[in-house]
Amino acid sequence: MGHIALLGMNHKTAPVEIREQLALVCRSETHPLQLLPALEHVQEMFVLSTCNRVEILFTCNALDRAFQEVKSVIVEHLGGPATRPLDPHLYFHRNMDAVTHLFRVASSLDSMVIGEPQILGQIKSAYREAADYRSVGVVLNRLLHKAFSVAKRVRSETRIGSFAVSISYAAVELARKIFGELRDKKVLLIGAGEMAELAAEHFRGQGVRQMIVANRTLERALELARQFKAETIPFGHCLDALSNVDIVLTSTGSPEPILKYQDVKSRMRGRRNRSLFFIDIAVPRDVEPRVNEIDNVYLYDIDDLKGIVDLNREERRKEAERAEHIIREETLKFQSWLATLDIVPTIIALRSKAETIRRNELQRTMAHLPELADKDRRAIEVLTESIVRKLLHDPILFLKKKAQRESRQRFVDAAQQLFNLAESTDDGVSASLMEGLRCETDDSSPLKDILK
Amino acid sequence: MATLCYCCGTIGYLIYLVRERDGIHWASWTVLLVGAVVHGGAIVEHSAKAGHLAVANSQQALSFFAWVIVAAFLIMQGKLRIRVLGSFVSPLAVLFMVLSSLLPAGMVPKTGIFNSAWFVFHITSIFLANALFALSFSAGIMYLIQERHIKKKSLGNLYMRLPSLDRLDQINHICLITGFPLLTVGLITGFAYASTIWASPWNWDPKEIAALVTWLIYAILLHERLAVGWRGRRAAWLAIFGFSAILITFLGVNLFMKGHHTTLAR
């Protein structure tokens, strides 16, 4: 059986110049998979290329030669020979290490922000491309599907993605804990800085449609209002707006608080006590801290939010440890599946030998019995088929069972000698098997039911 | 048997509170359902034997109460889809079941009193109302925990697992506006019933007084909610307060005071 290997680099190993190059080729039209037919030693290949990483996963028989070929693909991908040697930035994982690495990448344990969900989507679309180029076969197909399900398992069994790790996202999460659905809520932005913009973007992502902007300089307010389809109100009116908004985001440069305890308290009855959430990301603060004491009013300032984010980072790290455990488990499972592949050529040879014998004998017998009706011929054919199937059932089951053992080669050899399969497995079958591995993307192949 | 199922269901829900897994929730839900079915069967059997609804003594009444609470939760879970509610409601049911088994099972002399249609109507509507208030009580507790987390800015594990404040307040509201009419109907039928057997609708029975106080508490809560816009923390506190009043009406009066509700119940 051949090898699975992975050659790549990521944000940890590659310096920023090379990542800049990566960002450029991210958008280019040519795809490294086009090079696959030119690679002699690589059988299956999968390429993941994002702005932060490039990973090439492949299977081969001769590891060293395939490695050289794939490295040249990366060099080509980055746009010709680089000014600096690439080697120190590349990592090369073999066999189960490659599998583990892929699982970690898919589960977002290897990402810059651990637990961010985009990477899985990127792998999925890279997989679709690979399927279009028909560059993935039995092994990588299975491996990538496994990677998807591992990522899904990590997401559902650990809480790696459920801790907000940016300030604006933490604020949105809090709002969701207060209001539940944000779709019909109104957001008031007081001050229109960059942070406010970022948070507003997050709120819009959560379905908030109604926003109001109040800013001292009208131009900037209008600019933001255009961006978020918001309305603007004069800066002096923002206290009055308190009666019909739900979330207030303040980020002005005002040296003293602009929202005072009494201002807010007196407006709560008019709001029929509906909850009001203040997010104060200004320094110095825009909202009097005492506001938090009012019933149904919640106030978070920048330090509170930072505190949450720090805690969440810590939580994600803890969850990541649990995720690593899941990945180890799944790697072992994949390894045992892979081991069954070793016996596949022998099983195929065994079946095809039996089938050839059956056909030949059937033909010979039928030639002597021309008087048989079609129905009788059919019955004899079914009879021979079931004899062959039943006779082979136990030996095949035995081989599959032994596939998990270290000593499987011994049983494979024994089976080959016993049934005299040697010459056929070496050449014909293994060639056709490899062919099958390379282009097997449909379900009709006979390999599928052996590999189950 | 039913108690056992409720215990398992409760344990399941408590685990669910800590670890969010679909499987745990479904297992707990099913166990509770099995418990409720078994329990319902037992109540029907007792009632058939006694010839009237088996709520004659405090033991049976409590057990019936636990059953109604579980049934109300199972139905509401289907409608509202707040799974963690189970973690707060099911311990309540277990508590009542345990209390019920600790109480003396004094047999009541068979009287015609329990056989009136008024009586059945009176009992069912009151119990249904009480069960809904038990749910609103649980939601109130959840609200207070969650609110405290957010106000104090200490976002622990419970914070992650509890639903949003608005949602909890909404449950409180739903239970209140369905429970209150039922309670009202229950009281009116109670008075009507009383006037048919004791000739007067109002007899200064301790249970009657306590029930009226409870009704007033909920009336205030409903009024404040609808007219003034009370919500959130105060509404949650009042829901908890109201439920304690129910417990006093229901248990305290039965056990410690004398009146014709109790003399009969003994």
XYZ file of C-alpha atoms in Angstrom:
718
model
C 0.000 0.000 0.000
C 1.134 3.534 -0.745
C 1.561 6.503 1.520
C -0.550 9.446 2.512
C 1.452 12.610 2.905
C 0.892 16.289 3.415
C 3.183 19.122 2.450
C 2.328 22.654 3.393
C 2.905 25.812 5.306
C 0.760 28.069 7.420
C 0.740 31.357 9.271
C 3.001 29.912 11.951
C 5.735 28.650 9.658
C 5.738 31.108 6.801
C 6.898 34.714 7.144
C 4.654 37.517 6.101
C 6.316 38.028 2.657
C 5.401 34.543 1.599
C 1.906 34.869 2.979
C 1.510 38.037 0.960
C 2.398 36.035 -2.107
C -0.188 33.490 -1.011
C -2.824 36.157 -0.696
C -2.095 37.165 -4.277
C -2.333 33.683 -5.752
C -5.501 33.079 -3.754
C -7.281 35.122 -6.352
C -5.495 33.812 -9.429
C -7.213 31.772 -12.083
C -4.824 28.870 -12.507
C -5.243 25.993 -10.171
C -2.390 23.773 -8.974
C -4.528 20.700 -9.569
C -4.109 21.301 -13.291
C -0.551 20.098 -12.808
C -1.575 16.708 -11.524
C -1.388 14.813 -14.852
C 2.250 15.902 -15.122
C 3.172 14.402 -11.775
C 4.475 10.880 -12.199
C 4.667 9.734 -8.620
C 1.572 11.335 -7.150
C -1.616 9.326 -7.326
C -4.302 11.364 -5.620
C -3.999 15.011 -4.736
C -5.936 17.638 -2.836
C -4.962 21.294 -2.587
C -6.106 23.753 0.036
C -4.955 27.279 -0.562
C -6.105 30.176 1.575
C -4.447 33.428 2.515
C -3.052 31.865 5.659
C -2.009 28.476 4.464
C -1.354 26.171 1.609
C -1.676 22.457 2.166
C -1.184 19.758 -0.413
C -2.415 16.346 0.558
C -1.444 13.456 -1.677
C -0.995 9.719 -1.930
C 1.973 8.035 -3.544
C 4.156 4.964 -3.557
C 7.609 6.549 -3.662
C 7.548 9.125 -0.930
C 10.779 10.987 -1.746
C 10.173 11.453 -5.421
C 6.573 12.469 -4.858
C 7.748 14.945 -2.237
C 10.033 16.648 -4.773
C 7.230 16.840 -7.304
C 4.756 18.321 -4.866
C 7.273 20.835 -3.646
C 7.712 22.020 -7.178
C 3.947 22.411 -7.367
C 4.050 24.736 -4.378
C 6.877 26.751 -5.886
C 4.920 26.991 -9.111
C 1.802 27.935 -7.178
C 3.588 30.797 -5.472
C 4.627 32.123 -8.846
C 7.955 30.697 -9.836
C 11.229 30.306 -7.907
C 11.123 32.493 -4.842
C 13.842 34.904 -3.823
C 14.214 32.993 -0.576
C 14.323 29.242 -0.203
C 10.992 27.761 0.793
C 12.201 24.677 2.589
C 12.523 26.040 6.109
C 8.903 27.177 6.042
C 7.428 23.933 4.857
C 6.227 21.101 7.013
C 5.918 17.566 5.769
C 3.658 15.051 7.489
C 3.614 11.364 6.646
C 0.796 8.851 6.941
C -1.075 9.121 10.233
C 0.618 12.431 11.030
C -0.787 13.795 7.788
C -4.228 12.512 8.717
C -4.058 14.098 12.160
C -2.855 17.357 10.686
C -5.746 17.471 8.222
C -8.252 16.765 11.000
C -6.753 19.529 13.124
C -6.906 22.010 10.269
C -10.514 21.092 9.473
C -11.512 21.404 13.130
C -9.915 24.831 13.231
C -7.361 23.908 15.888
C -4.567 25.059 13.623
C -6.152 28.396 12.772
C -4.899 31.814 13.738
C -8.085 32.292 15.778
C -8.752 28.848 17.207
C -12.281 27.708 16.601
C -13.133 30.111 13.775
C -15.560 28.382 11.455
C -14.515 29.575 7.968
C -11.763 27.027 7.438
C -14.175 24.122 7.115
C -16.039 25.914 4.357
C -12.739 26.549 2.590
C -11.811 22.885 2.780
C -15.216 21.907 1.469
C -14.944 24.138 -1.563
C -11.374 22.950 -2.171
C -12.738 19.420 -2.076
C -15.384 20.278 -4.651
C -12.649 21.624 -6.917
C -10.608 18.481 -6.447
C -13.659 16.436 -7.333
C -14.092 18.533 -10.486
C -10.507 17.780 -11.491
C -11.117 14.151 -10.509
C -7.906 14.288 -8.545
C -9.189 12.528 -5.452
C -9.784 8.783 -5.319
C -10.828 6.218 -2.770
C -8.339 7.168 -0.085
C -8.564 10.935 -0.165
C -12.302 10.861 -0.738
C -12.740 8.886 2.387
C -10.183 10.940 4.269
C -11.790 14.269 3.405
C -15.286 13.103 4.218
C -13.881 11.862 7.477
C -12.308 15.279 8.056
C -15.713 16.919 7.581
C -17.351 14.622 10.064
C -14.510 15.050 12.565
C -14.867 18.815 12.307
C -18.581 18.468 12.867
C -18.013 16.226 15.859
C -15.549 18.667 17.384
C -18.004 21.501 16.903
C -20.906 19.676 18.478
C -19.094 17.888 21.283
C -16.840 20.679 22.411
C -17.717 24.305 22.802
C -14.748 25.467 20.822
C -16.767 27.821 18.658
C -19.135 29.070 21.285
C -16.963 31.637 22.988
C -16.797 35.038 21.384
C -13.193 36.138 21.036
C -13.599 39.630 19.678
C -15.032 42.571 21.569
C -17.736 43.412 19.101
C -18.803 39.802 18.818
C -18.881 39.444 22.598
C -21.235 42.415 22.697
C -23.521 40.805 20.127
C -23.547 37.548 22.079
C -24.572 39.413 25.212
C -27.356 41.135 23.339
C -28.614 37.743 22.242
C -28.663 36.543 25.820
C -30.756 39.516 26.787
C -33.109 39.782 23.832
C -33.006 36.371 22.235
C -33.938 37.179 18.650
C -32.353 40.427 17.434
C -34.260 40.702 14.182
C -36.841 43.196 15.383
C -34.548 45.174 17.672
C -33.385 48.725 17.185
C -29.767 49.795 17.610
C -28.665 53.339 18.355
C -25.073 54.249 17.552
C -23.824 57.291 19.432
C -20.499 58.229 17.952
C -19.363 56.739 14.689
C -15.845 55.454 15.178
C -14.245 52.399 13.679
C -15.196 50.169 16.617
C -18.800 51.271 16.324
C -18.734 50.382 12.674
C -17.375 46.920 13.406
C -19.986 46.235 16.061
C -22.743 47.546 13.805
C -21.537 45.142 11.143
C -21.904 42.269 13.607
C -25.360 43.374 14.626
C -26.421 43.529 11.027
C -25.043 40.017 10.608
C -27.431 38.944 13.362
C -30.380 40.290 11.451
C -30.755 43.763 12.992
C -32.422 45.914 10.364
C -33.175 49.134 12.205
C -30.286 51.359 13.156
C -30.026 54.991 14.139
C -26.816 57.008 14.040
C -26.121 60.076 16.147
C -22.773 61.783 15.699
C -21.372 65.225 16.344
C -20.100 65.577 12.780
C -22.915 64.984 10.374
C -20.785 63.839 7.412
C -19.473 60.821 9.229
C -22.961 59.997 10.540
C -24.350 60.131 7.012
C -21.550 57.947 5.734
C -22.260 55.285 8.340
C -26.000 55.625 7.822
C -25.550 54.940 4.104
C -23.485 51.874 4.840
C -26.045 50.340 7.192
C -29.223 51.817 5.694
C -29.724 53.625 8.993
C -31.426 56.897 9.833
C -29.595 59.765 11.485
C -30.708 62.002 14.320
C -29.109 65.150 15.705
C -26.596 64.460 18.444
C -28.641 66.397 20.999
C -31.669 64.169 20.483
C -30.119 60.901 21.481
C -31.668 60.994 24.961
C -35.133 61.125 23.439
C -34.303 58.222 21.182
C -33.773 56.083 24.295
C -37.497 55.464 24.559
C -37.702 53.373 21.438
C -34.338 51.683 20.898
C -33.161 48.438 22.509
C -29.413 48.500 22.168
C -27.231 51.584 22.535
C -23.636 51.577 21.412
C -21.613 54.582 22.519
C -18.157 55.481 21.309
C -17.800 59.251 21.464
C -14.697 61.154 22.461
C -16.615 63.084 25.085
C -14.531 63.748 28.230
C -17.500 63.212 30.544
C -20.497 60.877 30.516
C -23.247 61.837 28.106
C -25.828 59.381 29.461
C -26.567 59.866 33.130
C -28.369 57.697 35.653
C -31.357 60.021 35.988
C -31.745 60.415 32.208
C -32.030 56.709 31.722
C -34.113 55.938 34.783
C -36.760 58.492 33.963
C -37.229 56.971 30.532
C -37.721 53.386 31.629
C -41.397 53.791 32.491
C -42.068 55.220 29.053
C -40.414 52.104 27.609
C -42.769 49.959 29.706
C -39.606 48.532 31.237
C -38.472 46.777 28.093
C -34.821 45.811 28.492
C -32.194 48.319 27.428
C -28.635 47.273 26.702
C -25.787 49.798 26.745
C -22.480 48.954 25.169
C -19.989 51.617 26.069
C -16.765 51.228 24.158
C -15.581 54.774 24.697
C -12.659 55.746 26.909
C -13.360 57.780 28.985
C -16.753 56.225 29.439
C -19.892 57.715 27.922
C -22.414 56.097 30.235
C -22.476 56.547 33.976
C -21.594 53.216 35.614
C -24.530 53.554 38.000
C -26.876 53.034 35.051
C -26.266 49.319 35.454
C -28.206 49.423 38.729
C -31.487 50.302 37.023
C -33.890 47.399 36.615
C -33.928 45.895 33.126
C -30.955 48.024 32.081
C -27.645 46.365 31.336
C -24.407 48.232 30.881
C -21.123 46.820 29.634
C -18.065 48.981 29.168
C -14.922 48.194 27.231
C -13.166 46.583 30.205
C -16.105 44.276 30.894
C -16.072 43.164 27.293
C -12.311 42.694 27.296
C -12.635 40.605 30.429
C -15.148 38.349 28.687
C -12.958 38.011 25.633
C -9.929 37.026 27.720
C -11.952 34.445 29.606
C -13.310 33.112 26.347
C -9.837 32.730 24.860
C -8.922 30.647 27.865
C -12.091 28.575 27.482
C -11.350 27.938 23.831
C -7.903 26.670 24.726
C -9.445 24.260 27.195
C -11.977 23.083 24.653
C -9.177 22.647 22.146
C -7.625 20.011 24.401
C -10.828 18.021 24.308
C -10.905 18.430 20.563
C -7.393 16.988 20.269
C -8.614 13.897 22.018
C -11.451 13.440 19.538
C -8.979 13.841 16.712
C -6.647 11.178 18.071
C -9.593 8.853 18.310
C -10.729 9.522 14.758
C -7.207 9.156 13.399
C -7.065 5.664 14.839
C -10.398 4.821 13.261
C -9.181 6.023 9.904
C -5.986 4.033 10.292
C -7.900 0.823 10.758
C -10.015 1.560 7.698
C -6.860 2.221 5.722
C -5.475 -1.117 6.800
C -8.371 -2.898 5.127
C -7.180 -1.340 1.863
C -4.069 -3.540 1.991
C -6.145 -6.635 1.543
C -8.371 -5.227 -1.172
C -6.170 -6.297 -4.121
C -6.111 -9.855 -2.827
C -9.864 -9.934 -2.402
C -10.371 -8.565 -5.888
C -7.961 -11.125 -7.326
C -9.692 -13.900 -5.474
C -13.081 -12.870 -6.728
C -11.992 -12.384 -10.286
C -10.220 -15.716 -10.383
C -13.324 -17.468 -9.102
C -15.464 -15.584 -11.561
C -13.228 -16.501 -14.499
C -13.309 -20.167 -13.566
C -17.061 -20.077 -13.155
C -17.616 -18.486 -16.574
C -15.279 -20.863 -18.368
C -16.796 -23.950 -16.823
C -20.300 -22.695 -17.411
C -19.586 -22.062 -21.079
C -18.081 -25.471 -21.545
C -21.024 -27.221 -19.927
C -23.619 -25.196 -21.776
C -21.976 -26.091 -25.076
C -22.800 -29.751 -24.365
C -26.394 -29.084 -23.461
C -27.986 -27.220 -26.363
C -31.425 -28.697 -25.625
C -31.845 -26.684 -22.393
C -34.539 -24.038 -22.227
C -33.600 -20.463 -21.315
C -35.206 -20.882 -17.938
C -32.995 -23.885 -17.155
C -29.875 -22.084 -18.310
C -30.711 -19.209 -16.042
C -31.212 -21.574 -13.106
C -27.822 -23.215 -13.657
C -26.164 -19.829 -13.888
C -27.710 -18.719 -10.588
C -26.608 -22.023 -9.062
C -22.970 -21.500 -10.042
C -23.018 -17.926 -8.865
C -24.260 -18.840 -5.452
C -21.780 -21.715 -5.099
C -18.912 -19.343 -5.811
C -20.266 -16.684 -3.517
C -20.814 -19.014 -0.603
C -17.471 -20.699 -1.036
C -15.607 -17.384 -1.013
C -17.610 -15.831 1.764
C -15.609 -17.221 4.651
C -12.103 -16.665 3.268
C -12.957 -13.052 2.423
C -14.453 -12.438 5.820
C -11.343 -13.948 7.365
C -9.067 -11.651 5.388
C -11.088 -8.582 6.283
C -10.896 -9.496 9.922
C -7.143 -9.965 9.785
C -6.731 -6.617 8.044
C -6.611 -4.856 11.420
C -3.637 -6.960 12.543
C -0.033 -5.997 12.192
C 0.626 -9.443 10.735
C -1.870 -9.018 7.908
C 0.820 -9.441 5.243
C 1.277 -13.038 6.363
C -2.376 -13.819 5.789
C -2.373 -12.010 2.474
C 0.611 -14.088 1.350
C -1.004 -17.287 2.535
C -4.215 -16.498 0.705
C -2.322 -15.704 -2.474
C -0.362 -18.935 -2.356
C -3.379 -20.981 -1.405
C -5.383 -19.747 -4.358
C -2.352 -19.193 -6.576
C -3.104 -15.522 -7.121
C 0.485 -14.295 -7.226
C 1.008 -13.300 -10.825
C -2.367 -11.684 -11.280
C -2.174 -9.454 -8.197
C 1.265 -8.202 -8.969
C 0.493 -6.768 -12.332
C -2.957 -6.718 -13.766
C -5.093 -6.274 -10.698
C -2.945 -3.807 -8.876
C -2.712 -1.658 -11.968
C -6.452 -1.710 -12.397
C -6.878 -1.073 -8.700
C -4.677 1.968 -8.804
C -6.613 3.184 -11.788
C -9.737 2.659 -9.770
C -8.302 4.562 -6.834
C -7.393 7.454 -8.994
C -10.688 8.124 -10.672
C -13.141 6.564 -8.358
C -15.584 9.265 -7.487
C -18.826 7.528 -8.371
C -20.649 4.881 -6.430
C -20.883 2.251 -9.122
C -17.383 0.846 -8.719
C -17.113 -2.677 -7.332
C -14.486 -1.339 -4.932
C -17.110 0.406 -2.897
C -18.695 -2.677 -1.467
C -15.380 -4.217 -0.544
C -14.316 -1.072 1.225
C -17.386 -0.772 3.354
C -42.371 3.525 39.877
C -43.373 6.967 38.642
C -41.179 8.559 41.290
C -38.293 6.496 40.015
C -38.897 7.670 36.454
C -39.109 11.278 37.607
C -35.859 10.859 39.536
C -34.113 9.476 36.461
C -35.613 12.235 34.324
C -34.457 14.836 36.807
C -30.957 13.445 36.973
C -30.926 13.383 33.193
C -31.997 17.002 33.020
C -29.450 18.025 35.613
C -26.751 16.388 33.516
C -28.211 18.133 30.505
C -27.798 21.416 32.362
C -24.057 20.807 32.504
C -23.508 19.030 29.205
C -25.545 19.926 26.202
C -26.303 16.762 24.262
C -29.423 16.037 22.264
C -29.361 12.445 23.423
C -29.450 13.333 27.102
C -32.393 15.621 26.581
C -34.390 13.059 24.608
C -33.648 10.305 27.102
C -34.728 12.476 30.027
C -37.819 13.643 28.197
C -38.849 10.090 27.368
C -38.242 8.888 30.914
C -40.388 11.706 32.228
C -43.073 10.825 29.701
C -43.027 7.166 30.753
C -43.214 8.283 34.376
C -46.162 10.540 33.615
C -48.014 7.755 31.782
C -47.442 5.255 34.591
C -48.373 7.846 37.149
C -51.492 8.824 35.204
C -52.486 5.148 35.091
C -52.026 4.849 38.844
C -54.164 7.914 39.466
C -56.924 6.565 37.223
C -56.793 3.244 39.034
C -57.004 4.854 42.477
C -59.825 7.063 41.320
C -61.732 4.098 39.947
C -61.281 2.257 43.215
C -62.374 5.182 45.311
C -65.189 6.089 43.006
C -64.036 9.688 42.688
C -60.966 11.677 41.619
C -58.105 10.475 43.815
C -57.192 13.768 45.464
C -58.997 13.192 48.731
C -56.019 13.350 51.085
C -52.870 15.426 51.009
C -50.828 12.499 49.822
C -52.945 11.926 46.761
C -53.319 15.624 46.124
C -49.553 16.163 46.106
C -48.962 13.233 43.860
C -51.676 14.504 41.519
C -50.007 17.911 41.587
C -46.653 16.417 40.622
C -48.351 14.595 37.774
C -50.023 17.742 36.465
C -46.708 19.647 36.638
C -44.875 16.995 34.651
C -47.697 16.802 32.125
C -47.757 20.588 31.806
C -44.000 20.647 31.279
C -44.091 17.891 28.672
C -46.764 19.767 26.727
C -45.116 23.167 27.112
C -41.750 21.767 26.065
C -43.402 20.679 22.839
C -44.781 24.181 22.320
C -42.063 26.469 23.665
C -38.963 24.380 23.081
C -36.991 25.442 26.116
C -35.233 22.329 27.175
C -33.381 23.649 30.208
C -36.751 24.349 31.769
C -36.812 20.611 32.469
C -33.794 20.960 34.728
C -35.815 23.282 36.944
C -39.291 21.769 36.706
C -38.513 18.089 37.143
C -36.827 18.487 40.574
C -40.047 20.172 41.691
C -42.060 17.134 40.636
C -39.634 14.821 42.432
C -39.875 16.961 45.556
C -43.658 16.682 45.536
C -43.550 12.957 44.939
C -41.181 12.453 47.844
C -43.260 14.677 50.117
C -46.346 12.816 49.055
C -44.862 9.466 49.998
C -43.833 10.851 53.397
C -47.328 12.041 54.235
C -49.742 9.757 56.088
C -52.181 8.045 53.777
C -55.259 8.525 55.908
C -58.188 6.923 54.212
C -61.142 9.177 53.803
C -64.647 7.998 54.531
C -66.586 7.781 51.347
C -68.914 10.667 51.045
C -70.948 12.040 48.251
C -68.970 15.242 48.461
C -66.322 14.209 45.966
C -68.750 13.046 43.356
C -70.107 16.282 42.067
C -69.201 17.532 38.602
C -68.515 20.896 40.234
C -65.915 19.258 42.368
C -64.066 17.670 39.452
C -64.162 20.951 37.581
C -62.999 22.874 40.630
C -60.080 20.513 41.233
C -58.873 20.187 37.637
C -58.844 23.873 36.864
C -57.100 24.737 40.127
C -54.477 22.075 39.616
C -53.853 23.082 36.020
C -53.459 26.683 37.080
C -51.077 25.633 39.839
C -48.998 23.597 37.405
C -48.718 26.546 35.037
C -47.701 28.740 37.942
C -45.109 26.135 38.858
C -43.682 26.531 35.354
C -43.704 30.304 35.676
C -42.032 29.892 39.052
C -39.259 27.854 37.417
C -38.934 30.363 34.614
C -38.776 33.102 37.253
C -35.898 31.379 39.010
C -34.096 30.891 35.717
C -34.678 34.542 34.922
C -33.198 35.685 38.199
C -30.137 33.484 37.788
C -29.568 34.661 34.246
C -30.209 38.285 35.108
C -27.730 38.086 37.962
C -25.113 36.630 35.643
C -25.517 39.444 33.169
C -25.699 42.231 35.731
C -22.695 41.006 37.690
C -20.809 40.365 34.469
C -19.774 36.938 35.603
C -20.668 34.709 32.712
C -20.407 31.196 34.052
C -21.556 27.868 32.739
C -25.191 28.455 33.598
C -25.097 31.638 31.575
C -24.184 29.614 28.524
C -26.979 27.137 29.065
C -29.875 29.357 30.033
C -32.026 30.956 27.349
C -32.246 34.702 26.840
C -33.942 36.975 29.352
C -36.680 37.955 26.933
C -37.544 34.345 26.303
C -37.778 33.536 30.011
C -39.917 36.586 30.602
C -42.130 35.471 27.749
C -42.635 32.043 29.338
C -43.509 33.728 32.571
C -46.048 35.795 30.694
C -47.596 32.884 28.800
C -47.966 30.789 31.947
C -49.473 33.715 33.768
C -52.081 34.610 31.189
C -53.177 30.997 30.769
C -52.925 30.131 34.450
C -54.824 33.098 35.822
C -58.171 32.454 34.077
C -57.938 28.820 35.142
C -57.348 29.851 38.736
C -60.288 32.243 38.549
C -62.558 29.542 37.130
C -61.314 27.147 39.821
C -62.165 29.595 42.602
C -65.580 30.430 41.199
C -66.526 26.788 40.831
C -65.199 26.266 44.352
C -67.513 28.965 45.686
C -70.412 27.665 43.666
C -69.765 24.187 44.916
C -69.473 25.399 48.491
C -72.781 27.161 48.236
C -74.468 23.951 47.101
C -73.253 21.884 50.055
C -72.654 24.374 52.838
C -75.347 26.763 51.810
C -72.919 29.686 51.719
C -70.193 30.399 49.181
C -67.869 31.896 51.791
C -67.212 30.196 55.108
C -64.053 31.857 56.413
C -62.221 28.624 55.868
C -58.413 29.170 56.087
C -57.957 27.610 52.701
C -60.491 29.930 51.164
C -58.726 32.936 52.602
C -55.308 31.759 51.455
C -56.633 30.993 48.003
C -58.086 34.446 47.713
C -54.770 35.980 48.766
C -52.995 33.910 46.113
C -55.524 34.991 43.537
C -54.930 38.625 44.521
C -51.170 38.269 44.158
C -51.536 36.910 40.665
C -54.165 39.497 39.846
C -51.722 42.221 40.851
C -48.950 40.647 38.822
C -51.177 40.373 35.768
C -52.408 43.896 36.143
C -48.949 45.358 36.570
C -47.717 43.411 33.600
C -50.485 44.401 31.255
C -51.168 47.945 32.411
C -47.892 49.284 33.785
C -45.464 47.124 31.848
C -43.830 45.332 34.712
C -41.468 42.769 33.436
C -38.156 41.157 34.119
C -36.848 40.967 37.618
C -39.848 42.240 39.533
C -42.251 40.072 37.575
C -40.004 37.078 38.217
C -39.948 37.797 41.945
C -43.684 38.134 42.044
C -44.122 34.849 40.172
C -41.937 33.167 42.788
C -43.828 34.882 45.574
C -47.154 33.835 44.073
C -46.065 30.254 43.854
C -45.025 30.258 47.508
C -48.508 31.507 48.294
C -49.874 28.568 46.334
C -47.745 26.181 48.323
C -48.979 27.699 51.571
C -52.574 27.470 50.402
C -52.072 23.992 49.189
C -49.883 22.386 51.831
C -49.644 24.652 54.797
C -53.357 24.940 55.227
C -53.922 21.262 54.641
C -51.392 20.233 57.213
C -51.506 22.806 59.935
C -54.874 24.442 60.041
C -58.373 23.225 60.548
C -61.225 23.958 58.241
C -63.597 21.975 56.147
C -61.072 21.569 53.301
C -58.781 19.960 55.846
C -61.237 18.087 57.983
C -62.337 16.411 54.828
C -58.827 15.884 53.661
C -57.725 14.281 56.857
